[in-house]
Every structure is written in C-alpha cells, then in structure tokens.
PDB file of C-alpha atoms in Angstrom:
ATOM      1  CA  UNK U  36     -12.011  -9.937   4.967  1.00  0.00           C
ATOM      2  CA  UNK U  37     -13.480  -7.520   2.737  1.00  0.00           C
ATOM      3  CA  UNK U  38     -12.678  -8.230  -1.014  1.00  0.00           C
ATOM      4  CA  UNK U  39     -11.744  -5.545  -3.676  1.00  0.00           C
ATOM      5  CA  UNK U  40     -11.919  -6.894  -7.012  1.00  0.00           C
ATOM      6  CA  UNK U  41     -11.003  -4.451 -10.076  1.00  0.00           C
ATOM      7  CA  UNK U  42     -11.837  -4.088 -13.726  1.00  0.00           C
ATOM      8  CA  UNK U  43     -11.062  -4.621 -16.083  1.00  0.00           C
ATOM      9  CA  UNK U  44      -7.477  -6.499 -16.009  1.00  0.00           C
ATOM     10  CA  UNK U  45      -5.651  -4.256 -18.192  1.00  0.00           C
ATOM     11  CA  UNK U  46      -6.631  -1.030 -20.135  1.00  0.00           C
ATOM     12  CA  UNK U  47      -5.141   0.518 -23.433  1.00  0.00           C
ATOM     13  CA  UNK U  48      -6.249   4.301 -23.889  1.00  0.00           C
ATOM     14  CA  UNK U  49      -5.136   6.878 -26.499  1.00  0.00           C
ATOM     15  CA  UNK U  50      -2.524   9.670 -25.562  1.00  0.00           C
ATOM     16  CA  UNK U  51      -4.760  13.130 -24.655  1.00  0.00           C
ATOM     17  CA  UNK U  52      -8.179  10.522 -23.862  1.00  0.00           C
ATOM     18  CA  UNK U  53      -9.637   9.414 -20.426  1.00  0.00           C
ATOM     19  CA  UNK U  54      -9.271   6.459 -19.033  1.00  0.00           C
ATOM     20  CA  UNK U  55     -11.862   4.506 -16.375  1.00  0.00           C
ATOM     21  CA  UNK U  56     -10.713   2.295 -13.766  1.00  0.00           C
ATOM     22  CA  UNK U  57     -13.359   0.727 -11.579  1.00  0.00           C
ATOM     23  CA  UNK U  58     -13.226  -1.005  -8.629  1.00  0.00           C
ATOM     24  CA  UNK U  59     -15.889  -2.692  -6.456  1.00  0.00           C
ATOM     25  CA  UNK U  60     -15.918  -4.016  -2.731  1.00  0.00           C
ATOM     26  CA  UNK U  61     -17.382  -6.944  -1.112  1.00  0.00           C
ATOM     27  CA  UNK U  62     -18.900  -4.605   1.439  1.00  0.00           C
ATOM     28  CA  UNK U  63     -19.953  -1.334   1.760  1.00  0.00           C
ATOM     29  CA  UNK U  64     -16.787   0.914   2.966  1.00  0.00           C
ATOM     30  CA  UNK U  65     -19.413   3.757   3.998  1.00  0.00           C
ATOM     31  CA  UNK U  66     -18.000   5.790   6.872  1.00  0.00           C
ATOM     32  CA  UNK U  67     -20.529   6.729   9.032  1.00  0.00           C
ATOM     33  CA  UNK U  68     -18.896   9.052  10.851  1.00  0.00           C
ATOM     34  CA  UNK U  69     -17.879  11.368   8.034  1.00  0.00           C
ATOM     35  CA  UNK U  70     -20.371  10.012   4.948  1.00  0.00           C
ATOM     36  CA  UNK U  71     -16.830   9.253   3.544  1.00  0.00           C
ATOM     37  CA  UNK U  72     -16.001   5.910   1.547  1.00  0.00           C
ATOM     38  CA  UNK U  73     -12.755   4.191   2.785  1.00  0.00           C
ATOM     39  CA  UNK U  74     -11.293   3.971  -0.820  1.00  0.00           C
ATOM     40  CA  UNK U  75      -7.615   4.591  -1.893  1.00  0.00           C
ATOM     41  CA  UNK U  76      -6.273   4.242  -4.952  1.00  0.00           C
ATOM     42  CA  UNK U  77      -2.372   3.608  -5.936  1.00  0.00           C
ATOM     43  CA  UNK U  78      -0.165   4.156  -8.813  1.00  0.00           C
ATOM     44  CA  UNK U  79       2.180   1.852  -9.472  1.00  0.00           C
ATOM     45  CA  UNK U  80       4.856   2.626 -12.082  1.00  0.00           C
ATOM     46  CA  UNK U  81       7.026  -0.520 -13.186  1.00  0.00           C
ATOM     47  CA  UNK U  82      10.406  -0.713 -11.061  1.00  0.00           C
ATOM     48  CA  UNK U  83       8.652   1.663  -8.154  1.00  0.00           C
ATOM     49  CA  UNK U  84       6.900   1.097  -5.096  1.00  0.00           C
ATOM     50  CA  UNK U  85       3.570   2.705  -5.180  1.00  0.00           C
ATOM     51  CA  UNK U  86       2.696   5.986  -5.194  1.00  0.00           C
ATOM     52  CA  UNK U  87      -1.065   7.443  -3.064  1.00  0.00           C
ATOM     53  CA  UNK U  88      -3.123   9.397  -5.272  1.00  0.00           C
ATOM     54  CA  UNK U  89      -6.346   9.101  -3.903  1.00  0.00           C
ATOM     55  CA  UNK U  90      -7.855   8.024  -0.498  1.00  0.00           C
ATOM     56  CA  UNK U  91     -11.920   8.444   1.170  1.00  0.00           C
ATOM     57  CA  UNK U  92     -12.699   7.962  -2.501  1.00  0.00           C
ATOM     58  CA  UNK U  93     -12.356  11.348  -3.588  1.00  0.00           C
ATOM     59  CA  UNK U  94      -9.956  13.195  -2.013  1.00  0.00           C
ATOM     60  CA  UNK U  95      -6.659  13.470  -3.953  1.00  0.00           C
ATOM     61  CA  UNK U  96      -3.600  13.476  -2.027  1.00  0.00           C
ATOM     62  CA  UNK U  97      -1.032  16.538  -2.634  1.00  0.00           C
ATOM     63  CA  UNK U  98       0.742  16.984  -5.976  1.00  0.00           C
ATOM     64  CA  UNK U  99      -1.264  14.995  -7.826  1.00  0.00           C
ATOM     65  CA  UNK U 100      -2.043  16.239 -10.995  1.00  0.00           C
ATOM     66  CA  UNK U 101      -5.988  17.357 -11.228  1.00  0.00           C
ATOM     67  CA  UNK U 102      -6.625  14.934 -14.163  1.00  0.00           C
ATOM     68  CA  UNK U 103      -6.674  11.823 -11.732  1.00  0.00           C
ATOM     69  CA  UNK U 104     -10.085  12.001  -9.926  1.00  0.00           C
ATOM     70  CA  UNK U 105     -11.907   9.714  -7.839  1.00  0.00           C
ATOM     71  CA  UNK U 106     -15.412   9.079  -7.614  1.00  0.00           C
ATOM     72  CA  UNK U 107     -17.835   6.622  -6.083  1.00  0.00           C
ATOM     73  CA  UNK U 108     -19.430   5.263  -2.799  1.00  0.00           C
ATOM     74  CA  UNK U 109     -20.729   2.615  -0.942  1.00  0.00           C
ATOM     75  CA  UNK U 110     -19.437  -0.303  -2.835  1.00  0.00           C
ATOM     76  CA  UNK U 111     -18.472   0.932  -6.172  1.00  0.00           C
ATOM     77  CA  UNK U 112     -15.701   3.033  -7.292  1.00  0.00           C
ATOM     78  CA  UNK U 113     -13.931   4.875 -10.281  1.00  0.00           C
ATOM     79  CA  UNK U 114     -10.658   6.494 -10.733  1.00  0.00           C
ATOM     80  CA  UNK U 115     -10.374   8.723 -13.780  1.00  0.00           C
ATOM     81  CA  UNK U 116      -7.308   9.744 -15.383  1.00  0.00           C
ATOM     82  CA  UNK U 117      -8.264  12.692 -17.942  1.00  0.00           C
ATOM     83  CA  UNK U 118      -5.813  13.915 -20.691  1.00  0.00           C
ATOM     84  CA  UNK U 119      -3.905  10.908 -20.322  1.00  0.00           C
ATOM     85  CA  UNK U 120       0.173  11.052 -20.466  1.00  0.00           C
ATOM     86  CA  UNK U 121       2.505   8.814 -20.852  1.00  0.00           C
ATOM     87  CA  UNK U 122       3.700   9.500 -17.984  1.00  0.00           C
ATOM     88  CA  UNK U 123       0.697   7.587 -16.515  1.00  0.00           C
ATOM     89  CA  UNK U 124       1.667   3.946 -17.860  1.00  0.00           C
ATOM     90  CA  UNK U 125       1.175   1.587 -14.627  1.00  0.00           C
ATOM     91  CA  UNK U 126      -0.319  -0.657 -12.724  1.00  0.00           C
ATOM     92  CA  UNK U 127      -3.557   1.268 -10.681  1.00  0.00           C
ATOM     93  CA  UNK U 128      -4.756  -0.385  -7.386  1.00  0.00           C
ATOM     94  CA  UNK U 129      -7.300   0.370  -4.945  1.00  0.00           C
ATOM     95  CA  UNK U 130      -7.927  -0.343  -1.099  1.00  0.00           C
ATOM     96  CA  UNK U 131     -10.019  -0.106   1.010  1.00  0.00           C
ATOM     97  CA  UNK U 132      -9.059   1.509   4.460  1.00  0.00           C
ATOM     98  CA  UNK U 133     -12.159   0.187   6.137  1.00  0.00           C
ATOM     99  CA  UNK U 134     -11.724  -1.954   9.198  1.00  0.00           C
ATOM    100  CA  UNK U 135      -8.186  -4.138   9.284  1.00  0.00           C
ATOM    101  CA  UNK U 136      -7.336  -6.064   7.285  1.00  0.00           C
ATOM    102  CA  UNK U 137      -6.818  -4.139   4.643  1.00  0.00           C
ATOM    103  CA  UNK U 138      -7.022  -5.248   1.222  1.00  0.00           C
ATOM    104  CA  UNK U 139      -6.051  -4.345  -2.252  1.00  0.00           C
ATOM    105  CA  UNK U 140      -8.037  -5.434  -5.722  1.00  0.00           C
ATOM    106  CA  UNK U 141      -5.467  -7.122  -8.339  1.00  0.00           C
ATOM    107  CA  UNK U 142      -4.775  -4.153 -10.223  1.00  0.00           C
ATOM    108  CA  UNK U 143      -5.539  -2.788 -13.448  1.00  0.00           C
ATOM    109  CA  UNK U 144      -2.942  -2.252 -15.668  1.00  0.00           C
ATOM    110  CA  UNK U 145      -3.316   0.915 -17.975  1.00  0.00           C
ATOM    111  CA  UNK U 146      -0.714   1.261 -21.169  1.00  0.00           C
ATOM    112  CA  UNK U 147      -1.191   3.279 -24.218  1.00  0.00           C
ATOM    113  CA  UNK U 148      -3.011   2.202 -27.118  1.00  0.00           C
TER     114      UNK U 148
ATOM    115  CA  UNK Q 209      11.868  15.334   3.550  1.00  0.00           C
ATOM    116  CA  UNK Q 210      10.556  11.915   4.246  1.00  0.00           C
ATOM    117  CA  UNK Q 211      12.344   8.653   3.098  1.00  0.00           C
ATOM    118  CA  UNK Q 212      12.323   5.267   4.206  1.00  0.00           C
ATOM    119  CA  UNK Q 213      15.705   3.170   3.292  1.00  0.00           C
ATOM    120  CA  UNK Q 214      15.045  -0.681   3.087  1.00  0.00           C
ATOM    121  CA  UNK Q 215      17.889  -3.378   3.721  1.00  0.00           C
ATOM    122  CA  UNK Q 216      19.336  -5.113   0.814  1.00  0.00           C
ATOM    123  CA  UNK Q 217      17.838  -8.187  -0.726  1.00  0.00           C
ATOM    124  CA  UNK Q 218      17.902 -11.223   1.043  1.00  0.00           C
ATOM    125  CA  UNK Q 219      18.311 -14.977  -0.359  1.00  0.00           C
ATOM    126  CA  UNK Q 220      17.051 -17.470   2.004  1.00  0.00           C
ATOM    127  CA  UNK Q 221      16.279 -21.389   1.848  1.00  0.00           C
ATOM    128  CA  UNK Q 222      12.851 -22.905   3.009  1.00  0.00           C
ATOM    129  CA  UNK Q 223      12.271 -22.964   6.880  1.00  0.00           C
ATOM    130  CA  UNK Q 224      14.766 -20.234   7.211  1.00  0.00           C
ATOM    131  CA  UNK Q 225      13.696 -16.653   8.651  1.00  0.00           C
ATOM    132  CA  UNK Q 226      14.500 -13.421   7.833  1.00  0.00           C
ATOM    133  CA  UNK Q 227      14.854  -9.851   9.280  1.00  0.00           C
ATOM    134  CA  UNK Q 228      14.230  -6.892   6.605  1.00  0.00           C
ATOM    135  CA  UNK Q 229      14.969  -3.185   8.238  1.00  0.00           C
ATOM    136  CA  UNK Q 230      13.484   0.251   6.959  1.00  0.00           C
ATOM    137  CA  UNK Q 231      15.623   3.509   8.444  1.00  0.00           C
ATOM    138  CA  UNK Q 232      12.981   6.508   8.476  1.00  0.00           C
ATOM    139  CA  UNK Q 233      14.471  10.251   8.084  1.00  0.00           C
ATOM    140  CA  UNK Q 234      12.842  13.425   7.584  1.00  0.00           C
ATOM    141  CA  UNK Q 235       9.884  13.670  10.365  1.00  0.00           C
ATOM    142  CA  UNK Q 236       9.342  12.668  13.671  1.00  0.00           C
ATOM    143  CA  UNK Q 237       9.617   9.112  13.481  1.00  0.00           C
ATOM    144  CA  UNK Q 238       7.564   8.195  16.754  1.00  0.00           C
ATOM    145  CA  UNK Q 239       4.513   9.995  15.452  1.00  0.00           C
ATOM    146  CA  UNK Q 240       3.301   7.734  12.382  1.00  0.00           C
ATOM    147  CA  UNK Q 241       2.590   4.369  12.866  1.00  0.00           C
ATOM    148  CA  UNK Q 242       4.948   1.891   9.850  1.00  0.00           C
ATOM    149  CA  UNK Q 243       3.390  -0.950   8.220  1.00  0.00           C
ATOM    150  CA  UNK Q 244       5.115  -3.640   6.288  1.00  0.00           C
ATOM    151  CA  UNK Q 245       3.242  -4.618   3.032  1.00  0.00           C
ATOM    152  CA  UNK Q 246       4.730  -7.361   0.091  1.00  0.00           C
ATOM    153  CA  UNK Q 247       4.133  -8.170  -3.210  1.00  0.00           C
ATOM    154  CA  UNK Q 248       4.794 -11.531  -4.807  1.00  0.00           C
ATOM    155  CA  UNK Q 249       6.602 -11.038  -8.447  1.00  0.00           C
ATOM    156  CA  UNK Q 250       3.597  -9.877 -10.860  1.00  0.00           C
ATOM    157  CA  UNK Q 251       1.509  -9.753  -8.109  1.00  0.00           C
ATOM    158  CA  UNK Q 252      -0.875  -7.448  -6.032  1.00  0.00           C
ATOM    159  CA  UNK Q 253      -0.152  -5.891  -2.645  1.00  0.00           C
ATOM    160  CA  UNK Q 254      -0.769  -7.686   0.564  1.00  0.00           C
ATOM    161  CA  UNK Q 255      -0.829  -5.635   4.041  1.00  0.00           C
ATOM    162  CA  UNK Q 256       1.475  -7.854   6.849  1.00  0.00           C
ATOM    163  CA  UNK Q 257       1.214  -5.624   9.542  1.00  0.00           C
ATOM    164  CA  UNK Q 258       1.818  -2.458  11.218  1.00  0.00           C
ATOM    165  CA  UNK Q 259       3.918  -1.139  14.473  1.00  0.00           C
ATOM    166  CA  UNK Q 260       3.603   2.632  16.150  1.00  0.00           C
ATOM    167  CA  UNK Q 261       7.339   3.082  16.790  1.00  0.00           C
ATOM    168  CA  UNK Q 262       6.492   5.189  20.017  1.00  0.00           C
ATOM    169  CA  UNK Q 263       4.907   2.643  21.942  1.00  0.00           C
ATOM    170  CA  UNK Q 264       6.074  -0.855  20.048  1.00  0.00           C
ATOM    171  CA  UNK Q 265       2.651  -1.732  19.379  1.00  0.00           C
ATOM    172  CA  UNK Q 266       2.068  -3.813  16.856  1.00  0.00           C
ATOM    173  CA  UNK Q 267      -1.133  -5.712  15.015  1.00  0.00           C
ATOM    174  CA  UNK Q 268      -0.918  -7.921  12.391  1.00  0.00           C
ATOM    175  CA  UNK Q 269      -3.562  -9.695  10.296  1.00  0.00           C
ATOM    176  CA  UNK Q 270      -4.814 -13.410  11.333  1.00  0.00           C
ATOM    177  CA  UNK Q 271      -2.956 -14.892   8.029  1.00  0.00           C
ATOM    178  CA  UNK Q 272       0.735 -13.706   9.668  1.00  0.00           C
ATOM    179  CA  UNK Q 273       0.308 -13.900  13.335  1.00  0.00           C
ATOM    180  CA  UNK Q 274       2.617 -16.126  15.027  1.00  0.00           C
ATOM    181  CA  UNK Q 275       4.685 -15.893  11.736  1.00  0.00           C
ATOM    182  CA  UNK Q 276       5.648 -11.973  11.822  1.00  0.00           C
ATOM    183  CA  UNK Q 277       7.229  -9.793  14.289  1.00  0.00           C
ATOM    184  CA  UNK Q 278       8.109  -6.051  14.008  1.00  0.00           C
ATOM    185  CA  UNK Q 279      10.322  -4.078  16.396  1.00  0.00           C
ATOM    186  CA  UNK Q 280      11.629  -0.708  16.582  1.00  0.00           C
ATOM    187  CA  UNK Q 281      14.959   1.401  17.526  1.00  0.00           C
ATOM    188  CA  UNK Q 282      13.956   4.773  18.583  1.00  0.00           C
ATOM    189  CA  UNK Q 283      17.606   5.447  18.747  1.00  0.00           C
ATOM    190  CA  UNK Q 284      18.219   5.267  15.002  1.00  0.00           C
ATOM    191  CA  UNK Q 285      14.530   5.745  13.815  1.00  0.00           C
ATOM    192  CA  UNK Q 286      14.589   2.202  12.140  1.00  0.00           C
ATOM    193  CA  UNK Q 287      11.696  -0.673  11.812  1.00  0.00           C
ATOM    194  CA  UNK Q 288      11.879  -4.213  12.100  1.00  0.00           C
ATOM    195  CA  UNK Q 289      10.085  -6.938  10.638  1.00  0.00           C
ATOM    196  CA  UNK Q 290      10.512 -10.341  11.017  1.00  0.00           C
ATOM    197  CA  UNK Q 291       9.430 -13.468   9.282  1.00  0.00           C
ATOM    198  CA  UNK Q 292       9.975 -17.081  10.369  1.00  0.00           C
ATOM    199  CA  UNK Q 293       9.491 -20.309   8.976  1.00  0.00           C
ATOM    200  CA  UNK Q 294       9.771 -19.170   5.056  1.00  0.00           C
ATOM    201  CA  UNK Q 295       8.611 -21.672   2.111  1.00  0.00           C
ATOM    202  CA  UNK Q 296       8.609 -20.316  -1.631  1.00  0.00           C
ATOM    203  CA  UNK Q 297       5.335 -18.811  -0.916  1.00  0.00           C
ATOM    204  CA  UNK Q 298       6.978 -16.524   0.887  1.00  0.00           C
ATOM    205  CA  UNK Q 299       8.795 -14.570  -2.046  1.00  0.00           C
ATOM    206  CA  UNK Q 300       8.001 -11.012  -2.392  1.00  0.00           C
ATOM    207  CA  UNK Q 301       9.252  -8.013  -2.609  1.00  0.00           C
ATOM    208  CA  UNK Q 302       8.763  -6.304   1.098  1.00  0.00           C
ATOM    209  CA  UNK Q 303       7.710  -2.595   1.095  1.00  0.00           C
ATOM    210  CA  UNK Q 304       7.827  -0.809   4.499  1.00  0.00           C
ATOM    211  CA  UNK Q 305       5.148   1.836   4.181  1.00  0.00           C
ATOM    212  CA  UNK Q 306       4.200   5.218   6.413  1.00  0.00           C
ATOM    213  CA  UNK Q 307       0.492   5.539   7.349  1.00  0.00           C
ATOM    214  CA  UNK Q 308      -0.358   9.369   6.398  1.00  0.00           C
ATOM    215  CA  UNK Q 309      -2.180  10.055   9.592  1.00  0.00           C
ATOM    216  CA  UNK Q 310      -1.131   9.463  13.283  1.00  0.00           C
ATOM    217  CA  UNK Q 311      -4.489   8.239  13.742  1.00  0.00           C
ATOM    218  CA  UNK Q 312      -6.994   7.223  11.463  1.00  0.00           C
ATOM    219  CA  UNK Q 313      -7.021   4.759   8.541  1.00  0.00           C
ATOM    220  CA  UNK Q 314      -4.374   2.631   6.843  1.00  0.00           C
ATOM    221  CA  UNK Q 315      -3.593   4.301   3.495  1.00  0.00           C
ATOM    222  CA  UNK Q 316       0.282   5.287   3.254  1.00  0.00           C
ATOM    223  CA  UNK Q 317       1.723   8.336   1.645  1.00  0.00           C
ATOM    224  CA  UNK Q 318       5.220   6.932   2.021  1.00  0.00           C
ATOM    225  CA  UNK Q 319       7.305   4.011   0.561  1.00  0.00           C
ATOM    226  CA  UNK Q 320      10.231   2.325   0.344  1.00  0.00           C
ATOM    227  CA  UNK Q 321      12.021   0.570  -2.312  1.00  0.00           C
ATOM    228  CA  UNK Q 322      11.403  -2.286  -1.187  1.00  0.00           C
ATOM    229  CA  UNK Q 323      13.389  -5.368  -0.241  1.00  0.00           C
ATOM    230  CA  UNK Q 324      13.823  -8.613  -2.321  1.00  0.00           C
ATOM    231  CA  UNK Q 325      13.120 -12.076  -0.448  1.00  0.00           C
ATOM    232  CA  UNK Q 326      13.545 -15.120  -2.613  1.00  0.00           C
ATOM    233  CA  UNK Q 327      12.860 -18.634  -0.520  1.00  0.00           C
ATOM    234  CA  UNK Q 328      14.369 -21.046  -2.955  1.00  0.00           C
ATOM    235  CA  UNK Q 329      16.473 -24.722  -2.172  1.00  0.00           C
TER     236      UNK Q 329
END
C-alpha cells in the first residue's frame, strides 16, 4: 500500500498569512495517462465529515475559495491556504487516488496563532 | 441537491456485527459508485470499501475482506455496509462517501455525517 505521510503535525498561522501543508507519498502517484498526480486533499472542520478541495494535485474542486491551491508532483505535495480565515481552522488531509487502496496521511492540523 | 443520510449510532459488544445504512437523494443514485470510509476517535481516515449501486459490485481492500459486506436497494436509493466479528478496534465513526466521477479515481465530493460504532463489553 502506498503510504502518505504529512507535515508537519499541527500548524499555527496568523489571521490574513499563508499557510503550507505538505504531504509526501511512498510512491510516485504520476498518471501517465494525463501527466496528472493522483493527489486530493480534504478539509476537515471539527464536528464535520470532510469536505474535497483539491484532487490530481492541482485542480480545485467547485466553490472553493481561490486562496486554497495545490501544487506538486510525483511524490511531493503542497496545499496552500493564502489570506488565511478563521473560517479555515481544521484538520487538512491528503490522498492519494492512485491504484486501490487508497490511503490518507495523518493529517495536519492548522489553528490560528 | 445531493445528500447522503447515515443511520443512527450504534452500540455494540465485541464479536457482535453491525449494519450502518446511507439513503442517497438528489442525483441518480445508480450512476456513482458509494464507498464506506471510518475514522477511529482523533484519528485519520481509512477507505473500507466501495459498491456501484447499479450493478452490486463491490471491492474492498485486503485488510476488510471476509469482514465487510455492502449491499444496495435500488428501490429506496440506500447503501449497505456490513461489519462482522467487531472487537474495540473496530470503533469509528463510519462515513459513507460518493466518488465524484462514474468512472475514474476514488476521491469523493460527497459525505455523510457519519455513523457512531462503539465496540465496548
């Protein structure tokens, strides 16, 4: 099974800064077919299931706000949340969507500072 | 407008099994395959399975098979899953989850609440 493992653990950023998850894979999610990385990423607010904001790395899903980016290939990964709210207080998690199983890293959890 | 409405929390003792149910509204509920997912309290997400509800097709990963079942009711656009021979290990919150995509990779674009399994003596 591929293994997504996420830094770092938790994440305190001023209101109005930016704020940089990473995330890394045990293998390479390159798509071949589309030069597209199988990468998601996940909001999770506390009390809520969670919520898609990203997936093939960089796409971002609809309604998202455009200060949550992603970015990355291969093996490594970033989301970026820009202007951050505090709105945006959660637990962030990627998978990959690479051959099943898929996986999730642990989470990073992002609060204000 | 797509929702998925999970069955209530569940208490059950070690060894027991347990049957959680997601009702899907607001699309065409054959077209998108369902996948159950669960997270352990203060834990990460773990992927159990998936089923297309057209076809009753189902794959699971090796960790869960001959542990997990999932079914379907075309008739009232509802999912099944099914999990057998519980120990504590086995509490988690239980999210039912729609793929985005007919085809094409896991990643899910709809949730549900969730449903509360504690194993406990």
């Amino acid at each position: 099974d591929i293994v997504m493992t996420q830094s770092p653990d938790s994440l305190g950023v001023s209101l109005g800064e930016r704020a940089t998850l990473t995330c890394r894979s045990s293998q390479s999610l390159l798509n071949r077919s589309n030069n597209e990385s199988s990468l998601a990423w996940y909001q999770q607010r506390p009390g809520q299931p969670p919520k898609l904001l990203i997936y093939w790395a960089t796409t971002r899903e609809s309604g998202v706000p455009d200060r949550f980016s992603g970015s990355g290939s291969g093996t490594h990964f970033t989301l970026t949340i820009n202007n951050l709210q505090a709105e945006d207080v959660a637990v962030y998690y990627c998978q990959h969507h690479s051959s099943p199983p898929i996986t999730f890293g642990q989470g990073t959890r992002l609060d204000i500072k | 407008q797509v929702h998925l409405v999970q069955s209530g929390a569940e208490v059950k003792k070690p060894g027991a099994s347990v049957k959680v149910s997601c009702k899907t509204s607001g699309y065409t509920f054959t077209g998108y395959y369902l996948h159950w997912l669960r997270q352990a309290p203060g834990q990460g997400l773990e992927w159990m399975g998936r089923i297309h509800p057209k076809t009753g097709g189902t794959d699971f990963p090796q960790k869960f098979q001959g542990r997990v079942s999932m079914t379907r009711d075309t008739s009232i656009s509802t999912v099944y899953m099914e999990l057998i021979r519980l120990t504590s290990a086995d509490t988690a919150l239980y999210y039912c989850a729609r793929q985005k995509y007919a085809f094409g990779p896991y990643y899910f674009d709809h949730w549900g609440l969730g449903t509360l399994v504690p194993v406990s003596s």
